[in-house]
Short mmCIF file of C-alpha atoms in Angstrom, two decimals:
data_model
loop_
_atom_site.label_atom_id
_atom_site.label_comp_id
_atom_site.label_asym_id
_atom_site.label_seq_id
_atom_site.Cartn_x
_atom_site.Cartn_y
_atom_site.Cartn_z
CA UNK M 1 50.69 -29.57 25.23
CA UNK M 2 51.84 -33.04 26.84
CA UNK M 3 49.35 -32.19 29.55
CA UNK M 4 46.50 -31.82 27.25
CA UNK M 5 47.70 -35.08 25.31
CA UNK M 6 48.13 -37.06 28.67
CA UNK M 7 44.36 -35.91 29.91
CA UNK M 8 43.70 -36.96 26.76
CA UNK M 9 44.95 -40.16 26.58
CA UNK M 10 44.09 -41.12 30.09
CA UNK M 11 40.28 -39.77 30.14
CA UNK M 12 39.56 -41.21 26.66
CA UNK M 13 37.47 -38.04 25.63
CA UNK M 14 38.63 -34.80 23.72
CA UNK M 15 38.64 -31.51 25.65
CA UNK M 16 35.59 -29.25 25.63
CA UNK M 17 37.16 -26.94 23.34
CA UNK M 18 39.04 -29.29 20.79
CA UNK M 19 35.27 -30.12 20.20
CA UNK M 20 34.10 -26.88 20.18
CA UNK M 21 36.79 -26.14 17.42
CA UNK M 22 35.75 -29.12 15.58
CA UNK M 23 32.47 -28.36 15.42
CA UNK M 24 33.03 -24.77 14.23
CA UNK M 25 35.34 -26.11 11.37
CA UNK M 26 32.58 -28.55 10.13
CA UNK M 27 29.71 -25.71 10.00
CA UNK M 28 32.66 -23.70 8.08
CA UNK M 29 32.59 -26.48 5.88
CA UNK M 30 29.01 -26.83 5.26
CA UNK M 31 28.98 -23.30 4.30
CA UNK M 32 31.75 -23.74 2.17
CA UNK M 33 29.98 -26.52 0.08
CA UNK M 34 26.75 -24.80 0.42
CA UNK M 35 28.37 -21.61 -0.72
CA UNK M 36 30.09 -23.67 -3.67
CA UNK M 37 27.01 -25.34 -4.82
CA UNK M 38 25.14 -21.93 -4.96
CA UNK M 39 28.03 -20.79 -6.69
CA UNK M 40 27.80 -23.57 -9.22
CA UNK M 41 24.12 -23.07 -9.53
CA UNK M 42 24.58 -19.28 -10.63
CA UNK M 43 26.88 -20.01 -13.09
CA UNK M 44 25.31 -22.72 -14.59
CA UNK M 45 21.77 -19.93 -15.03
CA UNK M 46 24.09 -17.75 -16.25
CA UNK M 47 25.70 -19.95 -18.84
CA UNK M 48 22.53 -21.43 -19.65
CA UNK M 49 21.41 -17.44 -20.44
CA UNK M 50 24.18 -16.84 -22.52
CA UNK M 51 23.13 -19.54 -24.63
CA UNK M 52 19.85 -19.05 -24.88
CA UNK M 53 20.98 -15.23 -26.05
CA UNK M 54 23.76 -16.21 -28.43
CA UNK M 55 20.72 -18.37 -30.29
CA UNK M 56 18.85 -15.52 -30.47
CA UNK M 57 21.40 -12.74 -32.07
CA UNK M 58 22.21 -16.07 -34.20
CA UNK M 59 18.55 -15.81 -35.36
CA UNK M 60 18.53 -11.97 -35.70
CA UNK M 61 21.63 -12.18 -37.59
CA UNK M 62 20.35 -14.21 -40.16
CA UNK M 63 17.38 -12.42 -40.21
CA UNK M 64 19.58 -9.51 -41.18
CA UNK M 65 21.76 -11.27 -43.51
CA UNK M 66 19.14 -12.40 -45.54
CA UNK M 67 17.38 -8.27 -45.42
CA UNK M 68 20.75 -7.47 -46.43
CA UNK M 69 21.12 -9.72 -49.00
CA UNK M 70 17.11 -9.08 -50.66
CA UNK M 71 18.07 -5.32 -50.35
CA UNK M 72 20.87 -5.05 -51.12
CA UNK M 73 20.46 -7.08 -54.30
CA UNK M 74 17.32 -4.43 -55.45
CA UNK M 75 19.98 -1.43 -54.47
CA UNK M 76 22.20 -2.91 -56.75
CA UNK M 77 19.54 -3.43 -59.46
CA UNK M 78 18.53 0.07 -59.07
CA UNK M 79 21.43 1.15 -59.26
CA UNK M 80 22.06 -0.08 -62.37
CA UNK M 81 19.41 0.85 -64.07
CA UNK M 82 20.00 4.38 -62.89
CA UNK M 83 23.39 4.51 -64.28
CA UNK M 84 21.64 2.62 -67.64
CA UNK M 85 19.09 5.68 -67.87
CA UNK M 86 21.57 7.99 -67.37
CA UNK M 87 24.07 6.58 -70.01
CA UNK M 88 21.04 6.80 -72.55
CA UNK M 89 20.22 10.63 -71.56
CA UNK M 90 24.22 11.58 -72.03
CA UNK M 91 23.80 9.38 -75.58
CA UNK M 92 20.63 11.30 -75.90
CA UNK M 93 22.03 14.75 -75.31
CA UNK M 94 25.05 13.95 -77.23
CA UNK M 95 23.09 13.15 -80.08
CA UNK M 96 20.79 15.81 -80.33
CA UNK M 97 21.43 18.47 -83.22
CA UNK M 98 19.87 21.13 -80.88
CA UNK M 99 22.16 20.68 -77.98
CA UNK M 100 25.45 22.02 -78.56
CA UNK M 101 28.39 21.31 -77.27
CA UNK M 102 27.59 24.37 -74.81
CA UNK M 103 24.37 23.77 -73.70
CA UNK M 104 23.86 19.62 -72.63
CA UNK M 105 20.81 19.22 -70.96
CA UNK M 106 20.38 15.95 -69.02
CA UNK M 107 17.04 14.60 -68.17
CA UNK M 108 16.40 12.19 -65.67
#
């Protein structure tokens, strides 16, 4: 090692394979940073697909919130009027002279 340092020192120049070394190294590190950047890149498509998705089951949801809510309000309605109609056919049956407390016929 104090050979190499001493040729060093006294020829001014690096040896051949110190160089060769350093040069290896640096292309490592232009991959690297390539490598990172494409890296970066991919996850910033990625994200940027995410989001774009997320909007749209945002939208859909909605969508289906209010079809929910319309619907499900006329379910409810008919619903109700269905157990109204069949409240006056018991009341109806009930009332009826001919209808015994035997034979209830319900009509709907």
């Amino acid at each position: 090692m104090e050979e190499a340092n001493a040729i060093q020192a006294n020829s001014g120049e690096q040896p051949s394979w110190v160089s060769a070394l350093q040069t290896s190294l640096d292309a490592m590190q232009a991959k690297l940073e390539n490598a990172q950047q494409n890296m970066d890149a991919k996850l910033d498509r990625i994200g940027s697909q995410m989001e774009e998705h997320l909007r749209g089951v945002r939208e859909e949801m909605g969508q289906l919130r209010e079809y929910m809510d319309k619907h499900g309000e006329d379910m409810k309605q008919g619903l109700d009027s269905f157990r109204e109609e069949t409240n006056r056919n018991f009341e109806t049956a009930e009332a009826d002279p001919k209808c015994g407390p035997k034979r209830r016929i319900l009509r709907f």
